[in-house]
Tab-separated table of C-alpha atoms in Angstrom:
chain	number	residue	atom	x	y	z
A	152	MET	CA	8.219	-9.825	-30.198
A	153	LYS	CA	10.288	-9.523	-33.389
A	154	GLY	CA	11.114	-6.238	-35.056
A	155	THR	CA	8.459	-6.710	-37.798
A	156	ASP	CA	5.964	-7.563	-35.040
A	157	VAL	CA	6.736	-4.339	-33.272
A	158	ILE	CA	6.115	-2.307	-36.480
A	159	MET	CA	2.846	-4.147	-37.138
A	160	PHE	CA	1.718	-3.631	-33.529
A	161	PHE	CA	2.295	0.156	-33.781
A	162	ARG	CA	0.403	0.292	-37.075
A	163	LYS	CA	-2.556	-1.618	-35.596
A	164	ILE	CA	-2.891	0.684	-32.600
A	165	GLU	CA	-2.471	3.742	-34.856
A	166	ARG	CA	-5.349	2.495	-37.087
A	167	LYS	CA	-7.495	2.079	-34.020
A	168	GLY	CA	-6.803	5.652	-32.967
A	169	ILE	CA	-5.126	4.561	-29.737
A	170	SER	CA	-2.318	6.817	-28.521
A	171	MET	CA	0.592	4.784	-27.144
A	172	LYS	CA	3.982	6.049	-26.011
A	173	HIS	CA	7.084	4.591	-27.560
A	174	LEU	CA	9.115	4.846	-24.389
A	175	THR	CA	8.470	4.869	-20.660
A	176	ILE	CA	11.140	6.436	-18.426
A	177	THR	CA	10.856	5.788	-14.733
A	178	VAL	CA	12.785	7.924	-12.221
A	179	PRO	CA	12.925	6.317	-8.773
A	180	CYS	CA	13.985	8.959	-6.285
A	181	PHE	CA	14.619	9.387	-2.598
A	182	ASN	CA	15.630	12.763	-1.119
A	183	SER	CA	16.768	14.012	-4.529
A	184	GLU	CA	15.794	17.649	-4.331
A	185	ALA	CA	19.359	18.800	-5.242
A	186	TYR	CA	19.399	16.888	-8.513
A	187	LEU	CA	15.863	16.074	-9.665
A	188	GLU	CA	15.247	19.236	-11.762
A	189	ARG	CA	18.270	18.702	-14.012
A	190	CYS	CA	17.287	15.070	-14.423
A	191	VAL	CA	13.654	15.684	-15.396
A	192	ASP	CA	14.538	18.707	-17.609
A	193	SER	CA	16.584	16.344	-19.731
A	194	LEU	CA	13.616	13.985	-20.163
A	195	VAL	CA	10.616	16.284	-20.914
A	196	VAL	CA	12.147	17.205	-24.267
A	197	GLY	CA	10.919	13.829	-25.502
A	198	GLY	CA	7.467	15.222	-26.112
A	199	GLU	CA	4.691	12.954	-27.284
A	200	HIS	CA	6.967	9.915	-27.722
A	201	VAL	CA	7.766	9.581	-24.029
A	202	GLU	CA	5.945	9.114	-20.700
A	203	ILE	CA	7.882	9.936	-17.538
A	204	ILE	CA	6.968	8.245	-14.251
A	205	ILE	CA	8.606	9.848	-11.220
A	206	VAL	CA	8.415	7.510	-8.222
A	207	ASN	CA	8.878	9.392	-4.958
A	208	ASP	CA	10.077	6.627	-2.645
A	209	GLY	CA	9.149	8.120	0.751
A	210	SER	CA	11.356	11.209	0.467
A	211	THR	CA	11.561	13.520	3.498
A	212	ASP	CA	12.821	16.587	1.613
A	213	ARG	CA	11.226	18.583	-1.263
A	214	THR	CA	11.578	15.776	-3.835
A	215	GLY	CA	7.822	15.052	-3.884
A	216	GLU	CA	6.983	18.719	-4.195
A	217	ILE	CA	9.337	19.177	-7.154
A	218	ALA	CA	7.948	16.030	-8.849
A	219	ASP	CA	4.345	17.288	-8.452
A	220	ARG	CA	5.297	20.633	-9.979
A	221	TYR	CA	6.560	18.810	-13.094
A	222	ALA	CA	3.327	16.798	-13.313
A	223	ARG	CA	1.300	20.032	-13.233
A	224	GLN	CA	3.559	21.680	-15.809
A	225	PHE	CA	3.634	18.644	-18.179
A	226	PRO	CA	0.361	16.774	-17.509
A	227	ASP	CA	0.593	14.780	-20.762
A	228	LEU	CA	4.175	13.671	-20.070
A	229	VAL	CA	4.754	13.326	-16.320
A	230	THR	CA	3.063	11.124	-13.789
A	231	VAL	CA	4.107	11.025	-10.115
A	232	VAL	CA	3.796	8.048	-7.792
A	233	HIS	CA	4.164	8.721	-4.071
A	234	LYS	CA	4.930	5.627	-1.996
A	235	GLN	CA	6.463	4.501	1.257
A	236	ASN	CA	10.203	4.000	1.198
A	237	GLY	CA	11.025	0.562	-0.152
A	238	GLY	CA	14.402	1.034	-1.830
A	239	HIS	CA	15.560	1.630	-5.394
A	240	GLY	CA	14.265	-1.706	-6.803
A	241	SER	CA	10.838	-1.075	-5.288
A	242	GLY	CA	10.754	2.298	-7.001
A	243	VAL	CA	11.667	0.770	-10.382
A	244	ASN	CA	8.966	-1.875	-10.027
A	245	ALA	CA	6.364	0.757	-9.154
A	246	GLY	CA	7.273	2.588	-12.381
A	247	LEU	CA	7.138	-0.616	-14.443
A	248	ALA	CA	3.722	-1.499	-13.022
A	249	ARG	CA	2.316	1.751	-14.406
A	250	ALA	CA	4.319	1.909	-17.630
A	251	THR	CA	2.489	1.775	-21.003
A	252	GLY	CA	5.398	2.405	-23.430
A	253	MET	CA	6.733	-0.201	-25.823
A	254	TYR	CA	10.177	0.203	-24.203
A	255	PHE	CA	11.150	0.822	-20.577
A	256	LYS	CA	14.087	2.744	-19.209
A	257	VAL	CA	15.350	3.581	-15.725
A	258	VAL	CA	16.980	6.971	-15.055
A	259	ASP	CA	18.389	7.615	-11.605
A	260	SER	CA	17.294	10.908	-10.128
A	261	ASP	CA	20.808	12.303	-9.699
A	262	ASP	CA	21.748	11.595	-13.372
A	263	TRP	CA	20.568	13.117	-16.638
A	264	LEU	CA	20.357	12.397	-20.371
A	265	ALA	CA	22.521	13.998	-23.054
A	266	ASP	CA	20.978	16.925	-24.962
A	267	ASN	CA	19.801	14.650	-27.780
A	268	GLY	CA	19.483	11.565	-25.542
A	269	ILE	CA	15.785	10.909	-26.228
A	270	ALA	CA	16.344	11.113	-30.006
A	271	MET	CA	19.232	8.669	-29.758
A	272	LEU	CA	17.135	6.257	-27.684
A	273	LEU	CA	14.338	6.348	-30.246
A	274	ALA	CA	16.796	5.825	-33.097
A	275	GLY	CA	18.296	2.865	-31.196
A	276	MET	CA	14.874	1.345	-30.726
A	277	LYS	CA	14.278	1.564	-34.484
A	278	ARG	CA	17.761	0.304	-35.409
A	279	TYR	CA	17.574	-2.735	-33.077
A	280	ALA	CA	13.863	-3.376	-33.132
A	281	GLU	CA	14.338	-7.137	-32.587
A	282	ALA	CA	16.317	-6.671	-29.359
A	283	ASP	CA	14.832	-7.329	-25.936
A	284	MET	CA	17.588	-5.256	-24.338
A	285	ILE	CA	19.682	-2.452	-25.918
A	286	LEU	CA	22.900	-1.266	-24.272
A	287	PHE	CA	24.218	2.272	-24.766
A	288	ASP	CA	27.258	4.305	-23.839
A	289	GLY	CA	27.415	7.428	-21.683
A	290	TYR	CA	29.557	9.575	-19.452
A	291	ARG	CA	30.802	9.361	-15.857
A	292	ASN	CA	30.593	12.750	-14.223
A	293	SER	CA	32.346	13.686	-11.024
A	294	ALA	CA	33.178	17.007	-9.427
A	295	ALA	CA	36.596	16.857	-11.066
A	296	LYS	CA	35.871	15.800	-14.617
A	297	GLU	CA	33.683	14.092	-17.210
A	298	GLN	CA	34.900	10.734	-18.565
A	299	PRO	CA	33.462	8.627	-21.401
A	300	TRP	CA	31.609	5.434	-20.326
A	301	GLU	CA	32.313	3.068	-23.256
A	302	HIS	CA	31.612	-0.624	-23.270
A	303	PHE	CA	33.018	-1.951	-26.583
A	304	ALA	CA	34.773	-0.720	-29.653
A	305	HIS	CA	31.964	-1.489	-32.104
A	306	SER	CA	28.204	-1.894	-32.151
A	307	LYS	CA	27.065	-5.478	-31.629
A	308	ARG	CA	24.143	-7.875	-31.623
A	309	TRP	CA	23.938	-11.033	-29.532
A	310	ARG	CA	21.455	-13.774	-30.430
A	311	ALA	CA	20.115	-16.470	-28.126
A	312	GLY	CA	22.814	-19.047	-27.439
A	313	ARG	CA	26.446	-19.096	-26.318
A	314	LYS	CA	27.238	-15.448	-27.173
A	315	LEU	CA	24.294	-14.207	-25.126
A	316	HIS	CA	25.225	-16.551	-22.260
A	317	LYS	CA	28.669	-14.964	-22.355
A	318	LEU	CA	27.163	-11.513	-22.080
A	319	GLN	CA	25.097	-12.745	-19.138
A	320	ARG	CA	28.267	-13.853	-17.342
A	321	GLY	CA	29.677	-10.441	-18.090
A	322	VAL	CA	26.965	-8.873	-15.975
A	323	LEU	CA	28.405	-10.727	-12.955
A	324	TYR	CA	32.033	-10.024	-13.796
A	325	TYR	CA	32.931	-8.533	-17.174
A	326	PRO	CA	36.759	-8.724	-17.069
A	327	MET	CA	36.622	-12.504	-17.398
A	328	ASP	CA	34.885	-12.692	-20.766
A	329	PHE	CA	35.323	-9.038	-21.937
A	330	PRO	CA	38.822	-7.961	-20.922
A	331	GLY	CA	38.740	-5.194	-23.473
A	332	SER	CA	35.810	-3.458	-21.791
A	333	ARG	CA	36.484	-1.036	-18.972
A	334	VAL	CA	33.041	-0.474	-17.520
A	335	SER	CA	30.489	-2.638	-15.758
A	336	LEU	CA	27.658	-4.357	-17.603
A	337	ALA	CA	25.472	-4.610	-14.447
A	338	ALA	CA	23.852	-1.181	-14.304
A	339	PRO	CA	20.269	-0.658	-15.585
A	340	TRP	CA	20.629	3.060	-16.450
A	341	ASP	CA	22.696	2.508	-19.625
A	342	LYS	CA	20.098	0.061	-21.023
A	343	LEU	CA	16.674	-0.056	-22.644
A	344	TYR	CA	14.236	-2.952	-22.187
A	345	ARG	CA	11.283	-4.120	-24.185
A	346	ARG	CA	8.421	-3.848	-21.728
A	347	GLU	CA	6.371	-6.686	-23.167
A	348	PHE	CA	9.454	-8.943	-22.766
A	349	LEU	CA	9.862	-8.038	-19.085
A	350	LEU	CA	6.188	-8.643	-18.339
A	351	ARG	CA	6.012	-11.930	-20.301
A	352	CYS	CA	9.090	-13.297	-18.522
A	353	GLY	CA	8.034	-11.937	-15.102
A	354	ILE	CA	11.348	-10.077	-14.648
A	355	LEU	CA	11.310	-7.489	-11.876
A	356	PHE	CA	13.826	-6.035	-9.457
A	357	ARG	CA	14.088	-8.467	-6.549
A	358	GLU	CA	13.002	-6.244	-3.701
A	359	GLN	CA	14.302	-8.661	-1.051
A	360	LEU	CA	17.816	-7.728	-2.206
A	361	GLN	CA	19.080	-4.457	-0.878
A	362	VAL	CA	22.392	-4.511	-2.797
A	363	LEU	CA	23.363	-5.669	-6.322
A	364	ASP	CA	19.673	-5.941	-7.272
A	365	ASP	CA	20.480	-4.205	-10.568
A	366	MET	CA	23.075	-6.830	-11.346
A	367	ILE	CA	20.556	-9.621	-10.623
A	368	PHE	CA	17.938	-7.898	-12.799
A	369	ASN	CA	20.236	-7.743	-15.793
A	370	MET	CA	21.481	-11.297	-15.176
A	371	GLU	CA	17.840	-12.468	-15.445
A	372	VAL	CA	17.091	-10.300	-18.445
A	373	LEU	CA	19.958	-11.829	-20.375
A	374	GLY	CA	18.960	-15.303	-19.223
A	375	LYS	CA	15.667	-14.898	-21.067
A	376	ALA	CA	16.423	-12.492	-23.909
A	377	GLY	CA	16.221	-13.683	-27.499
A	378	CYS	CA	18.439	-10.864	-28.715
A	379	ALA	CA	20.454	-8.079	-27.140
A	380	ALA	CA	22.172	-5.189	-28.864
A	381	TYR	CA	24.814	-2.577	-28.225
A	382	ASP	CA	24.424	0.972	-29.639
A	383	LYS	CA	27.489	3.200	-29.298
A	384	SER	CA	25.378	6.389	-28.845
A	385	ARG	CA	26.341	8.283	-25.698
A	386	ILE	CA	23.006	8.996	-24.069
A	387	TYR	CA	23.548	9.052	-20.325
A	388	HIS	CA	25.387	11.162	-17.753
A	389	TYR	CA	26.075	9.171	-14.587
A	390	ARG	CA	26.811	11.391	-11.611
A	391	TYR	CA	29.480	9.929	-9.340
A	392	VAL	CA	28.854	11.182	-5.783
A	393	GLU	CA	31.464	10.357	-3.157
A	394	ALA	CA	28.859	10.271	-0.382
A	395	SER	CA	26.451	8.000	-2.301
A	396	ILE	CA	25.218	4.671	-1.000
A	397	THR	CA	27.989	2.881	-2.851
A	398	ASN	CA	30.628	4.694	-0.785
A	399	LYS	CA	28.982	5.045	2.607
A	400	TYR	CA	29.684	2.703	5.531
A	401	GLN	CA	27.322	-0.257	5.338
A	402	ALA	CA	27.199	-2.107	8.667
A	403	ASP	CA	25.210	-5.007	7.260
A	404	ARG	CA	26.872	-5.277	3.846
A	405	VAL	CA	28.109	-8.848	4.333
A	406	THR	CA	24.617	-9.995	5.351
A	407	GLN	CA	23.103	-8.269	2.345
A	408	ASP	CA	25.699	-9.656	-0.024
A	409	LYS	CA	25.009	-13.208	1.261
A	410	LYS	CA	21.332	-12.811	0.255
A	411	VAL	CA	22.558	-12.091	-3.267
A	412	TRP	CA	24.813	-15.142	-3.273
A	413	ASP	CA	21.932	-17.303	-2.066
A	414	TYR	CA	19.802	-15.979	-4.921
A	415	ILE	CA	22.474	-16.704	-7.504
A	416	GLU	CA	22.905	-20.241	-6.127
A	417	TRP	CA	19.201	-20.793	-6.539
A	418	TYR	CA	19.341	-19.335	-10.066
A	419	GLN	CA	22.189	-21.576	-11.102
A	420	THR	CA	20.320	-24.618	-9.810
A	421	ARG	CA	17.245	-23.680	-11.768
A	422	GLN	CA	19.275	-23.058	-14.960
A	423	SER	CA	20.981	-26.458	-14.591
A	424	ALA	CA	17.675	-28.188	-14.032
A	425	GLU	CA	16.305	-26.652	-17.209
A	426	ALA	CA	19.537	-27.517	-19.138
A	427	VAL	CA	19.872	-23.938	-20.304
A	428	TRP	CA	23.669	-24.042	-20.415
A	429	GLU	CA	26.083	-26.614	-21.780
A	430	ALA	CA	28.523	-28.120	-19.253
A	431	ASP	CA	31.405	-25.716	-20.047
A	432	GLU	CA	29.036	-22.778	-19.801
A	433	THR	CA	27.844	-23.894	-16.418
A	434	GLU	CA	31.409	-23.940	-15.171
A	435	ALA	CA	32.129	-20.583	-16.790
A	436	PHE	CA	29.104	-19.021	-15.046
A	437	ARG	CA	30.308	-20.533	-11.802
A	438	GLN	CA	33.683	-18.933	-12.304
A	439	ALA	CA	32.072	-15.555	-13.025
A	440	TYR	CA	30.111	-15.948	-9.817
A	441	TYR	CA	33.281	-16.688	-7.802
A	442	CYS	CA	34.936	-13.617	-9.321
A	443	ARG	CA	31.940	-11.481	-8.383
A	444	ILE	CA	32.100	-12.714	-4.781
A	445	ILE	CA	35.760	-11.831	-4.572
A	446	ARG	CA	35.255	-8.409	-6.109
A	447	SER	CA	32.418	-7.721	-3.660
A	448	PHE	CA	34.649	-8.841	-0.789
A	449	ALA	CA	37.229	-6.265	-1.941
A	450	ILE	CA	34.458	-3.625	-1.942
A	451	CYS	CA	33.492	-4.700	1.578
A	452	CYS	CA	37.044	-3.926	2.716
A	453	ARG	CA	36.385	-0.324	1.731
A	454	ILE	CA	32.808	0.187	2.878
A	455	HIS	CA	32.600	-2.302	5.769
A	456	PHE	CA	35.621	-4.094	7.282
A	457	TYR	CA	38.084	-1.177	7.269
A	458	HIS	CA	35.759	1.793	6.979
A	459	ARG	CA	36.515	4.539	9.488
A	460	GLU	CA	32.939	4.313	10.892
A	461	ASN	CA	33.473	0.644	11.808
A	462	GLY	CA	33.821	0.893	15.570
A	463	LYS	CA	35.761	-2.319	16.051
A	464	CYS	CA	39.407	-2.234	17.083
A	465	PHE	CA	41.881	-3.365	14.376
A	466	GLY	CA	42.174	-6.807	15.905
A	467	GLY	CA	38.393	-7.172	15.981
A	468	LYS	CA	38.157	-6.122	12.358
A	469	GLN	CA	40.737	-8.714	11.317
A	470	GLN	CA	38.992	-11.431	13.311
A	471	TYR	CA	35.664	-10.650	11.716
A	472	LEU	CA	37.212	-10.580	8.275
A	473	LYS	CA	38.719	-14.040	8.816
A	474	SER	CA	35.386	-15.403	10.012
A	475	VAL	CA	33.670	-14.161	6.816
A	476	LEU	CA	36.400	-15.698	4.645
A	477	GLY	CA	35.820	-19.005	6.340
A	478	SER	CA	32.070	-18.929	5.727
A	479	ARG	CA	30.007	-20.013	2.740
A	480	PRO	CA	30.320	-19.093	-0.140
A	481	TYR	CA	33.501	-17.036	0.381
A	482	ALA	CA	35.694	-20.009	1.332
A	483	GLU	CA	34.616	-21.847	-1.833
A	484	ALA	CA	35.130	-18.831	-4.095
A	485	PHE	CA	38.613	-18.033	-2.828
A	486	GLU	CA	39.561	-21.709	-3.096
A	487	LYS	CA	38.119	-22.575	-6.490
A	488	VAL	CA	38.407	-19.423	-8.524
A	489	ARG	CA	40.857	-19.597	-11.433
A	490	PHE	CA	43.619	-16.989	-11.227
A	491	GLY	CA	43.453	-16.323	-14.932
A	492	ASN	CA	39.907	-15.031	-14.667
A	493	LEU	CA	40.770	-12.276	-12.172
A	494	GLU	CA	42.067	-8.709	-12.448
A	495	TRP	CA	45.571	-8.335	-11.065
A	496	ARG	CA	44.525	-6.639	-7.825
A	497	LEU	CA	42.039	-9.446	-7.081
A	498	LYS	CA	44.734	-12.020	-7.867
A	499	ALA	CA	46.834	-10.462	-5.089
A	500	LEU	CA	43.864	-10.588	-2.752
A	501	VAL	CA	43.233	-14.243	-3.473
A	502	LEU	CA	46.925	-15.019	-3.031
A	503	PHE	CA	47.019	-13.345	0.412
A	504	VAL	CA	43.833	-15.113	1.502
A	505	ARG	CA	44.977	-18.542	0.339
A	506	CYS	CA	48.287	-18.023	2.237
A	507	ARG	CA	46.320	-16.720	5.242
A	508	LEU	CA	48.287	-13.503	5.195
A	509	TYR	CA	45.404	-11.340	6.422
A	510	SER	CA	47.682	-8.347	7.103
A	511	GLY	CA	48.314	-8.373	3.354
A	512	VAL	CA	44.598	-7.915	2.810
A	513	TYR	CA	44.720	-4.757	4.893
A	514	LEU	CA	47.760	-3.506	3.033
A	515	LEU	CA	45.974	-4.037	-0.337
A	516	HIS	CA	43.083	-2.030	1.030
A	517	LEU	CA	45.426	0.840	1.986
A	518	ALA	CA	47.078	0.701	-1.455
A	519	ALA	CA	43.709	0.880	-3.171
A	520	ARG	CA	42.798	3.946	-1.026
A	521	VAL	CA	45.997	5.717	-2.029
A	522	LEU	CA	45.490	4.927	-5.728
A	523	SER	CA	41.909	6.171	-5.661
A	524	GLY	CA	42.876	9.318	-3.865
A	525	GLY	CA	40.787	8.336	-0.844
């Protein structure tokens, strides 16, 4: 739907006397009682322009109770969905299934919007009315400090074609094509999506994927989008929690990652069959995929292989790490990735693996812990 079509659509429904929200915000939450109030308080200021769908994904604390209280207090704004636990992607899909707004946004329950965040979202929707996806800036908040979350130096538009394909690769691994950017393009919370576009293209969170499902979602969004835009407004506060799922020990992380790699392999095959990319773009996407595998392997060193909760002895950990590196698609990625596409620390990792210096992999892990203060 083009920008002029959006305006005409709103005018038609206004003439018919139909009330329709401009924006649906869904808040998937699980055991979020400590954070949910601050999150929702930052959303209800949107008034008549916004509908808020809180999805209680099988919480066992007071999350559902708090959500219901907001629904009673703001009956025209807040709807609550109670469901069995199915994971973050399942919660987002439940919100999308009930959404009625022209645009759709995900806000994680431990995060919040800036004081004028809703107004900036609405202004961005108007400014980039032709875009199927709009990317915004924000803040990264930790117990120690607040840091700006900034993607690019200037506002941008990407039209269907090579530039949009480049942005799609950036979702997998942004340093390859966007070395000037310092933050990931994979998250859904700093983005806004045209709901009609998502429904027309059948784009949902892939619930069979327990990790990196947000990355896959945005990869697919940018594979179908006719236009994407970047608005430099800082709308979002992302709360970094040390004990969050991204930092906890994950005993099955390699298994879950491999499901993601299988999905991307299937996606690449489909894109090739439909001749979506030119030959050099196909190879560039493959390289971004290899880089993503290697980055995820580095993350696995922290939350899986060498995590203190991993009960294996050191020799057992090293043996398992070597077996993973010899399996598909890790062996291919470490062999075929181009050094120039990687960040320096990943270049060192690839060098150690290619030379079979697995003790070096462990030393890199220790160095990363020291540098991160962990």
